[in-house]
mmCIF file of C-alpha atoms in Angstrom:
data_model
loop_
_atom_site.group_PDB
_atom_site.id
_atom_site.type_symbol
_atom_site.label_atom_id
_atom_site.label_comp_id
_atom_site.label_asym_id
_atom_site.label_seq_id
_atom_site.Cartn_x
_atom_site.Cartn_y
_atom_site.Cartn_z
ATOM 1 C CA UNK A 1 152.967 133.403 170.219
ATOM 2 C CA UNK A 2 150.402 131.930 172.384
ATOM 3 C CA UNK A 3 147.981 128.951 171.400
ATOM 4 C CA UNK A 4 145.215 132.031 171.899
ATOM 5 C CA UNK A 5 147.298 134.026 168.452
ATOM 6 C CA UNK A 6 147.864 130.807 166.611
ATOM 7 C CA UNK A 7 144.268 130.067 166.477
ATOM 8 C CA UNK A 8 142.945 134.038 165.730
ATOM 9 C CA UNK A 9 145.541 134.915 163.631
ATOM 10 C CA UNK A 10 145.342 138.242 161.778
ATOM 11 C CA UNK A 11 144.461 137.445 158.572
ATOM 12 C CA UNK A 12 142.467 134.521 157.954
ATOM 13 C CA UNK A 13 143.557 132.019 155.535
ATOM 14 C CA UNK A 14 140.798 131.264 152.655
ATOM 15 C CA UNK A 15 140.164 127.837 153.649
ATOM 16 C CA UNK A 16 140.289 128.582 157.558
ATOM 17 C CA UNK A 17 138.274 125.047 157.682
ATOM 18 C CA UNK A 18 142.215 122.911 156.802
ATOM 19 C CA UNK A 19 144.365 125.569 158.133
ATOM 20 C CA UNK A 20 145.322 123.508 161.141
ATOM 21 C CA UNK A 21 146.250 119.335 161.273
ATOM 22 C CA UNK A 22 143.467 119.027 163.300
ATOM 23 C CA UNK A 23 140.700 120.558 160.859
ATOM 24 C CA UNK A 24 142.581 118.742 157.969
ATOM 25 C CA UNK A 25 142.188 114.943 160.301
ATOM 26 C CA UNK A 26 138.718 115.882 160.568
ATOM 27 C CA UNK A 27 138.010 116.717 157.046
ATOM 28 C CA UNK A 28 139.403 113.869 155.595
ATOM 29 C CA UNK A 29 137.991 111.359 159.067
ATOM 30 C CA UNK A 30 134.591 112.780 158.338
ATOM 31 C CA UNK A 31 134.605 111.784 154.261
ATOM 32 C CA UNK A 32 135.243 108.456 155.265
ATOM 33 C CA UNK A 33 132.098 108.693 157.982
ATOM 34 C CA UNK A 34 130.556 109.547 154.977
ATOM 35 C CA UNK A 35 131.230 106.565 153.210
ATOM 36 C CA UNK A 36 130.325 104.474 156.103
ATOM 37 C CA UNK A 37 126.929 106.299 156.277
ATOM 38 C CA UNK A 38 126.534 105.742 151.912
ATOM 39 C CA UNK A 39 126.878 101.605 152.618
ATOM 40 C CA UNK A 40 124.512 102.173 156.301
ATOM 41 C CA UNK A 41 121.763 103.517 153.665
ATOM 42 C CA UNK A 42 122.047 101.792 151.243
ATOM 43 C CA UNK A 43 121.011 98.332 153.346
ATOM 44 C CA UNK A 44 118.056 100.019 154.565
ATOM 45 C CA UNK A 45 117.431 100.899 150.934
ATOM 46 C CA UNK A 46 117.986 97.354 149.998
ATOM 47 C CA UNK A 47 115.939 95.834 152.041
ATOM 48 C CA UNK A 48 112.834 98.771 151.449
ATOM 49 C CA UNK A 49 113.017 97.669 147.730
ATOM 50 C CA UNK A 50 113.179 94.266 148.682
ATOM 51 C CA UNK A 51 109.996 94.706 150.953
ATOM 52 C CA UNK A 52 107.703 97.317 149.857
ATOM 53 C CA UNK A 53 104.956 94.824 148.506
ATOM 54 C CA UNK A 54 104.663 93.331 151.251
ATOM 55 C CA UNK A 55 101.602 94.829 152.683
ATOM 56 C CA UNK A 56 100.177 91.729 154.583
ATOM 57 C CA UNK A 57 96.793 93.095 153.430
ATOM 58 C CA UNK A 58 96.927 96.572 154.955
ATOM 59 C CA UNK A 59 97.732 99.599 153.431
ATOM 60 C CA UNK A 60 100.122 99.908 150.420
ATOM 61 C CA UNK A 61 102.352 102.713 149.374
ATOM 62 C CA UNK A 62 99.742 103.808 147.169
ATOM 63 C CA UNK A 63 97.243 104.370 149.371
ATOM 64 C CA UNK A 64 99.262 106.134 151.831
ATOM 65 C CA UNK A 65 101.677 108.795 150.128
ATOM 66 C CA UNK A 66 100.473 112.073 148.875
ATOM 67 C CA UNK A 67 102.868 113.491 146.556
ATOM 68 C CA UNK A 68 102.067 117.427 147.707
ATOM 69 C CA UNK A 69 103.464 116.821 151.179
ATOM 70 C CA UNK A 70 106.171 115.025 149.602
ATOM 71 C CA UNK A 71 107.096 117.880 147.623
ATOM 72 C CA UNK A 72 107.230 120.801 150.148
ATOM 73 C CA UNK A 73 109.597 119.017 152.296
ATOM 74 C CA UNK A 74 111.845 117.949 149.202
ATOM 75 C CA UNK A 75 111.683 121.899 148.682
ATOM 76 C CA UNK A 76 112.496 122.685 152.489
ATOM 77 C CA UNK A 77 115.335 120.563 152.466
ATOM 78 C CA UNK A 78 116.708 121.600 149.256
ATOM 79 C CA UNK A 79 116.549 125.091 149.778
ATOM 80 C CA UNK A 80 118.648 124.370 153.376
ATOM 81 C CA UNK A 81 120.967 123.142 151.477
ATOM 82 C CA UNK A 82 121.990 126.151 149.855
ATOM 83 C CA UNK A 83 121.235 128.115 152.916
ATOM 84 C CA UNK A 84 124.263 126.370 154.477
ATOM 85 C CA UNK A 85 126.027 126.539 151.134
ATOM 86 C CA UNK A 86 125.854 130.342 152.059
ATOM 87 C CA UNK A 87 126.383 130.130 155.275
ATOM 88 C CA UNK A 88 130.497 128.150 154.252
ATOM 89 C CA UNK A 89 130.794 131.352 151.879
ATOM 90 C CA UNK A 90 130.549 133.786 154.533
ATOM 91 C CA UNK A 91 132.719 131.760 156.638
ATOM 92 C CA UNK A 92 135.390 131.361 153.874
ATOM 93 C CA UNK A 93 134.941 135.316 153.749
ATOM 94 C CA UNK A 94 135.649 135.300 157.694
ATOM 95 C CA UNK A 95 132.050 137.073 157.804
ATOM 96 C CA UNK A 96 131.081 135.381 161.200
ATOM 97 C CA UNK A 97 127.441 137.334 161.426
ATOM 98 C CA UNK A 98 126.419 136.718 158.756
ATOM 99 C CA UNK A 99 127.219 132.589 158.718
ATOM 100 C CA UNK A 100 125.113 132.781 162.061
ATOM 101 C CA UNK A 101 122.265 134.421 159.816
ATOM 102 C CA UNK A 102 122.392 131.650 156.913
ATOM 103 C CA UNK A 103 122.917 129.281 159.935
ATOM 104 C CA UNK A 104 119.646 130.114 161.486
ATOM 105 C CA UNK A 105 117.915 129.687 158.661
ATOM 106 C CA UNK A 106 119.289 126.462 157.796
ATOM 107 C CA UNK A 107 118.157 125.154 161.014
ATOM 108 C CA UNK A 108 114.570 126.812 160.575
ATOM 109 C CA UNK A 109 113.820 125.375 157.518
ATOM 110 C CA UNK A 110 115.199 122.307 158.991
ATOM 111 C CA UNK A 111 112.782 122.145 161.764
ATOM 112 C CA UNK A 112 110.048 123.282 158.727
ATOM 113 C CA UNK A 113 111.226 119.579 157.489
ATOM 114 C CA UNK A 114 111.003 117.859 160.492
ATOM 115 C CA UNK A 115 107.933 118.961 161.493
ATOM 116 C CA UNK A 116 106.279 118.051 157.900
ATOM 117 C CA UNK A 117 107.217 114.439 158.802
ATOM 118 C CA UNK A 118 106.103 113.950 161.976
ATOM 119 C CA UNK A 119 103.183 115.211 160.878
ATOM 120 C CA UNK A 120 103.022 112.756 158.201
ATOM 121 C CA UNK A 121 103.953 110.153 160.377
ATOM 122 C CA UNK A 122 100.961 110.521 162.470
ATOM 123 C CA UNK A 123 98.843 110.890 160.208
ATOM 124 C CA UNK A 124 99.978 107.467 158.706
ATOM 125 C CA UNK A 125 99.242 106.156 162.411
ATOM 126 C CA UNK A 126 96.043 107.905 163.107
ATOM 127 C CA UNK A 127 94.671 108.019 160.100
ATOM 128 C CA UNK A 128 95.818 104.218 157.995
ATOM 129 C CA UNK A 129 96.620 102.559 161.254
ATOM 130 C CA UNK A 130 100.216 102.191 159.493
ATOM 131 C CA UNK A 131 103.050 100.996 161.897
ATOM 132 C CA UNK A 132 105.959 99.578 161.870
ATOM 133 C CA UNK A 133 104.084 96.501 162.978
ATOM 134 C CA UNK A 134 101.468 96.839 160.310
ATOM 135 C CA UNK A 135 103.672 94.587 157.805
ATOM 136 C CA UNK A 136 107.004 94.402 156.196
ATOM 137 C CA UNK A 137 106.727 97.118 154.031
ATOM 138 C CA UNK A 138 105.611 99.200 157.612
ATOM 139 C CA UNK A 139 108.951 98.223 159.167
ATOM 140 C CA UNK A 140 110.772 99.020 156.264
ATOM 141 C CA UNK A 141 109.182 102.144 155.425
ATOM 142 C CA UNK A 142 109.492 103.669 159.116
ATOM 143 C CA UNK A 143 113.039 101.791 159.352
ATOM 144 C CA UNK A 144 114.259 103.997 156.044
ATOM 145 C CA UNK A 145 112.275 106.772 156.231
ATOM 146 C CA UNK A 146 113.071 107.143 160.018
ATOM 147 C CA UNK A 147 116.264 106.738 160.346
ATOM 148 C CA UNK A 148 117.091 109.863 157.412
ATOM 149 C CA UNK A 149 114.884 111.687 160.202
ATOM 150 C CA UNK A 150 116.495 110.760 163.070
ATOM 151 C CA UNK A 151 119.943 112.100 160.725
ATOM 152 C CA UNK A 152 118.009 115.527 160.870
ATOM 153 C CA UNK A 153 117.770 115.610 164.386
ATOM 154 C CA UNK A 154 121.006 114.852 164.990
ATOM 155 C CA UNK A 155 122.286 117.379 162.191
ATOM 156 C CA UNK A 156 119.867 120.437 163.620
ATOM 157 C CA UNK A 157 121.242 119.759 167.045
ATOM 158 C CA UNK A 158 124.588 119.259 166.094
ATOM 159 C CA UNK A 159 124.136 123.184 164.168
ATOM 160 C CA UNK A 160 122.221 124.723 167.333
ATOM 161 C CA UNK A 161 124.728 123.035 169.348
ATOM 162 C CA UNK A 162 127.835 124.493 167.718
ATOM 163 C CA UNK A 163 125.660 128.099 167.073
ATOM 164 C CA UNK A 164 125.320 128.557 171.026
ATOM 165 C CA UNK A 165 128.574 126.799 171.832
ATOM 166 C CA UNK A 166 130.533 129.687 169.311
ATOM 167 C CA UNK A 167 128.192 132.490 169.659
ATOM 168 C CA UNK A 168 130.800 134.538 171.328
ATOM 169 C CA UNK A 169 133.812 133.062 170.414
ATOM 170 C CA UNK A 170 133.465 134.913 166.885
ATOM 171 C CA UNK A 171 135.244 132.821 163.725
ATOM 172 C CA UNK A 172 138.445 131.051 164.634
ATOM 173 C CA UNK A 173 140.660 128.192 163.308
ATOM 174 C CA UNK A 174 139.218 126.466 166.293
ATOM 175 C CA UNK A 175 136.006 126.425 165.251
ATOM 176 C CA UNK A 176 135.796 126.768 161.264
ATOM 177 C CA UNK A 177 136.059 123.189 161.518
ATOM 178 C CA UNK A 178 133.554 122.316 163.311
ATOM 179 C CA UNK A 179 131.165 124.630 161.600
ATOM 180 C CA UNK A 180 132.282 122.757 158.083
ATOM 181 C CA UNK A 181 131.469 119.697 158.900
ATOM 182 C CA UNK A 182 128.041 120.238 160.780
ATOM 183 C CA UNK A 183 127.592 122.094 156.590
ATOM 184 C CA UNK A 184 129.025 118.723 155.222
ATOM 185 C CA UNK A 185 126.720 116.562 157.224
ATOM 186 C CA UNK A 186 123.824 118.339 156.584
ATOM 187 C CA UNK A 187 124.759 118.154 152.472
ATOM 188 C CA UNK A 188 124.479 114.436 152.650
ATOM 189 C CA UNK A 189 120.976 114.413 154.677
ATOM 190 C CA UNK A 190 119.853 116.037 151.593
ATOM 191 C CA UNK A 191 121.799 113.588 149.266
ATOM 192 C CA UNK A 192 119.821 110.900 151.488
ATOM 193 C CA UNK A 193 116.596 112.852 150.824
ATOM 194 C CA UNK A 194 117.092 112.423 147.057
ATOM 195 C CA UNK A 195 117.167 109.312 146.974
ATOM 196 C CA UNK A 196 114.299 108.942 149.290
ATOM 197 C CA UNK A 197 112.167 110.700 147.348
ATOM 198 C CA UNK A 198 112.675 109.218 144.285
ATOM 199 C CA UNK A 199 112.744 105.716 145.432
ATOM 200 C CA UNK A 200 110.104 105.471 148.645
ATOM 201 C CA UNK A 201 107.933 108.460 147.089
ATOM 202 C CA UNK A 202 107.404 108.863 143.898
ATOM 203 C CA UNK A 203 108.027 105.471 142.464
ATOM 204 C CA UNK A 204 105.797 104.280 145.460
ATOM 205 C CA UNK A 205 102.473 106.418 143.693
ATOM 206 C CA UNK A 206 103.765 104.887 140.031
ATOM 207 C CA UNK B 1 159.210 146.091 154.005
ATOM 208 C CA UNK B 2 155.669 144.880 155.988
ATOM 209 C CA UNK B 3 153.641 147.474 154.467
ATOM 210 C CA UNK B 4 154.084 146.127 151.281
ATOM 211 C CA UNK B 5 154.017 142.333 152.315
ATOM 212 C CA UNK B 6 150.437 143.106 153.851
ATOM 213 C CA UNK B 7 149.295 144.481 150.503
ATOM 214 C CA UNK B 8 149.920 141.569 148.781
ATOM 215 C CA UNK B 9 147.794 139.721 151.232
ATOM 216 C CA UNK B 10 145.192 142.046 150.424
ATOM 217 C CA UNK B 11 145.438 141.736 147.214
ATOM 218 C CA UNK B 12 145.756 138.098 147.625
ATOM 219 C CA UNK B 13 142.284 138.542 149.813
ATOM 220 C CA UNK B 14 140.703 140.530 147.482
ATOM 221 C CA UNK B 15 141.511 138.096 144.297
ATOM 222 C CA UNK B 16 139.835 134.993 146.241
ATOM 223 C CA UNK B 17 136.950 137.033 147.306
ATOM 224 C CA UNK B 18 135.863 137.806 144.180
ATOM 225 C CA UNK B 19 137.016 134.171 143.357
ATOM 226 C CA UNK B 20 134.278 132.811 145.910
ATOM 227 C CA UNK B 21 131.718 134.882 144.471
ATOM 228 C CA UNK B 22 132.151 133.825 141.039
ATOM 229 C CA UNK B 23 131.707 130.421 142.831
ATOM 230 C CA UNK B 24 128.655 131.217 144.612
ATOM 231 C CA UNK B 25 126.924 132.414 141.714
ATOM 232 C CA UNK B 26 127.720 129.374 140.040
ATOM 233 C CA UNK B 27 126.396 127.488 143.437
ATOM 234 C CA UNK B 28 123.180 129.417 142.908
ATOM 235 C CA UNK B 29 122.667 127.986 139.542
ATOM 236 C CA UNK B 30 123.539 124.694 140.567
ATOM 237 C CA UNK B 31 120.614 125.059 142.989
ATOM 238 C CA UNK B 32 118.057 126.313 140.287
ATOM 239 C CA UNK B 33 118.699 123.180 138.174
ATOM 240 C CA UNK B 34 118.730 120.705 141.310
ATOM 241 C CA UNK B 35 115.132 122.728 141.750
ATOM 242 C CA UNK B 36 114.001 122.506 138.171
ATOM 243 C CA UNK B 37 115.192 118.227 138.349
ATOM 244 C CA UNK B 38 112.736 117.743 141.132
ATOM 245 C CA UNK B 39 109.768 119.608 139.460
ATOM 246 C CA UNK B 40 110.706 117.245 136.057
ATOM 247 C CA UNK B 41 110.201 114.571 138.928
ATOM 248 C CA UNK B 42 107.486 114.900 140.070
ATOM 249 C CA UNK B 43 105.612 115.762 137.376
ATOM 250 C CA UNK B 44 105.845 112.933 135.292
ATOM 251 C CA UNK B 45 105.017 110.972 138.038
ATOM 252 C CA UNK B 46 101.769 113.060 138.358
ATOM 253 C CA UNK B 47 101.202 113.266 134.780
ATOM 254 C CA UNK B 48 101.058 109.567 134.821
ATOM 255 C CA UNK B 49 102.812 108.579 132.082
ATOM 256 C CA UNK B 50 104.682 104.590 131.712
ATOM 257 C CA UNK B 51 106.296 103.255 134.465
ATOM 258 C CA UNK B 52 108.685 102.099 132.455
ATOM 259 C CA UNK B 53 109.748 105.523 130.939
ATOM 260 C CA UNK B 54 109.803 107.355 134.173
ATOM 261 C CA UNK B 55 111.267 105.056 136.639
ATOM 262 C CA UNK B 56 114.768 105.350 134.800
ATOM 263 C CA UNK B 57 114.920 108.853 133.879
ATOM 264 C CA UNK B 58 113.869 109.588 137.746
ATOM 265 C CA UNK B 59 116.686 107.914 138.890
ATOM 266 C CA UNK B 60 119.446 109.181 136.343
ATOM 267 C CA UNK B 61 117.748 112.750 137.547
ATOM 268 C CA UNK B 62 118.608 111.867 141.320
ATOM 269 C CA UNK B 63 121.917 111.042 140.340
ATOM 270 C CA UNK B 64 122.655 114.189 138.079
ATOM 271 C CA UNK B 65 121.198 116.056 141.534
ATOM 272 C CA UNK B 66 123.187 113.992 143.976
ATOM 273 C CA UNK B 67 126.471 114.859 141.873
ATOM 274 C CA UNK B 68 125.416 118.733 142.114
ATOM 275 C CA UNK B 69 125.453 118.432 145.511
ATOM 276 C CA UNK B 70 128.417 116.682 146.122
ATOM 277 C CA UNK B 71 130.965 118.203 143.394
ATOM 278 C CA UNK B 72 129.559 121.851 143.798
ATOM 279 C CA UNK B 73 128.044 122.113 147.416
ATOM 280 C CA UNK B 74 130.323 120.195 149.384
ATOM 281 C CA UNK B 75 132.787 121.280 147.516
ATOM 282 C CA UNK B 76 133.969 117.860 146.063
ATOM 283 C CA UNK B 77 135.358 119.854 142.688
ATOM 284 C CA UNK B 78 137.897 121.589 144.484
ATOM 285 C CA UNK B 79 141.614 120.698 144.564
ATOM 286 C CA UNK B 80 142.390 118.460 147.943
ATOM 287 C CA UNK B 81 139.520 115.951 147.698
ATOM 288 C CA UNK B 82 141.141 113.409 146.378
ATOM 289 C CA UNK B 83 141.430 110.875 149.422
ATOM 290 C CA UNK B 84 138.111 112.591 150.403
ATOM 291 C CA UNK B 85 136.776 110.984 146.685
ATOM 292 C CA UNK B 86 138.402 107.325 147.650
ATOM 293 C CA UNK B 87 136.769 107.028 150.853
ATOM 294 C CA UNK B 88 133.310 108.488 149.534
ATOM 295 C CA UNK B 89 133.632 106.032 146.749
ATOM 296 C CA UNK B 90 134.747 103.240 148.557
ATOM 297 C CA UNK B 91 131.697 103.464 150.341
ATOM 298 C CA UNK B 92 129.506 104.044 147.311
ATOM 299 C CA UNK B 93 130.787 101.088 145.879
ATOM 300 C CA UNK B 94 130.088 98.998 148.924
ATOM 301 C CA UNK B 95 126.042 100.358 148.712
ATOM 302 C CA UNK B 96 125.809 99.724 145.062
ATOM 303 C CA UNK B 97 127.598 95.602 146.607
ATOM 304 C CA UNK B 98 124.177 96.038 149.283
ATOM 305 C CA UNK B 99 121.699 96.894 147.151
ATOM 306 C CA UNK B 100 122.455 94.382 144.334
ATOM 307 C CA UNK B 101 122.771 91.550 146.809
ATOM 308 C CA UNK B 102 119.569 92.792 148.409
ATOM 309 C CA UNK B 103 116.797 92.759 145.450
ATOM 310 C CA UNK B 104 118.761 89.879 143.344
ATOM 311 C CA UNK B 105 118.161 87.585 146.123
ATOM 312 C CA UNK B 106 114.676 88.809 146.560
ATOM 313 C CA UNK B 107 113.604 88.985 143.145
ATOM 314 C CA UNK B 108 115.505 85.899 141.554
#
């Protein structure tokens, strides 16, 4: 049996994602990125609640957030979530199409996010002359805010990425994987958002 | 001999199938709640009322949601998470360390 049979065997196993050592080292390597990534947030959590009335004057969190904006991304983001929820069903169900569909529409409603928050970004620029100059809470703010951003980014090219890379490779042991994690990754950017919501948003307007 | 070896894999198949989409309806759910959490969010926070009322059932509500999404969407309830758990917690425990240190010394 070559490496080629091994790795599209005929019947795929229900958890193709730990079928092989190497999907089970990732699996278990990528919880413990996790972790790492829980204590990374939580500083720049820290030090937002340690900092967000400091306003040097300028504008405070009051004046700046608007809860409806707030709200549709919380929605977009949510709602990807389960989007790639679906898409790890099909894949458990070795139903490569149709993880490609719920895929795709992780990633739109991902860039749906994204673009929500640049908008708001620049509209705190523009608009408040907010920066991450503008005062302590400004560095925080952008620091927090930003860097969950920047995770969604990363996680939407990280999705394309492995969508073009496997397009017509079909499902495999190879790649089931890599295709769990990306889902895993883009779980927590929404377990980020949570938190982000609750604490920078909404008890920001209280 | 392989004919019927190959229809106990089916069967096997066909048992966790219908397995996984017990699962997914229950994933569905999940979501609908996580949904109807954030609404509960955000409107007491528009409806104004004390600070001192909402700000700790908002973030016992993000932590009910956060759960959801670990135990049921990334699949943290299944059998074979248990070093998984460790590390995650491990870490969690080392943020809740951050944060503490972080507003004590600011608001002391």
């Amino acid at each position: 049996m070559s490496e080629q049979d091994v790795l599209n065997p005929k019947h795929m196993p229900s958890n193709p994602e730990q079928a092989t050592l190497e999907g089970k080292n990732k699996f278990l390597g990528f919880w413990f990125f996790l972790g790492g990534e829980t204590v990374l947030f939580a500083s720049l959590f820290g030090t937002y609640l340690a900092l967000r009335d400091s306003t040097n004057g300028g504008a405070s969190s009051q004046d700046l957030f608007g809860l409806e904006l707030v709200f549709i991304m919380t929605m977009l983001l949510l709602t990807s979530s389960l989007t790639s929820v679906y898409a790890m069903y099909h894949m458990k169900n070795n139903d490569f199409k149709r993880m490609m569909i719920w895929l795709g529409i992780t990633v739109a409603l991902g860039l749906g996010f994204l673009g929500f928050e640049i908008y708001e970004f620049v509209h705190y620029i523009h608009d408040y002359e907010f920066t991450m100059r503008s005062s302590a809470f400004g560095s925080a703010f952008y620091t927090l805010v930003g860097f969950h951003g920047g995770h969604v980014v990363f996680g939407l090219s990280w999705i394309i990425a492995l969508m073009f890379r496997n397009a017509k490779r079909g499902l495999n042991l190879y790649n089931a994987p890599k295709f769990y994690i990306a889902s895993l990754y883009w779980h927590f950017i929404d377990v980020v958002w949570v938190f982000i919501f609750t604490v920078v948003y909404l008890m920001g307007v209280l | 001999m392989t004919d019927k070896s190959m229809t106990t894999i089916d069967q096997q198949q066909q048992y966790e199938q219908e397995k996984r989409k017990q699962e997914m309806k229950q994933q569905v759910i999940t979501f609908a709640l996580m949904i109807i959490f954030t609404i509960v969010a955000f409107g007491m926070v528009m409806a104004e009322l004390p600070k001192l009322f909402v700000i700790p059932i908002m973030l016992i509500l993000a932590a009910v949601q956060v759960g959801f999404q670990l135990y049921y969407f990334m699949h943290m309830s299944h059998k074979g998470h248990e070093m998984p758990s460790m590390m995650f917690y491990g870490g969690v425990f080392a943020a809740f360390l951050t944060i503490l240190a972080l507003v004590v010394l600011v608001w002391w």
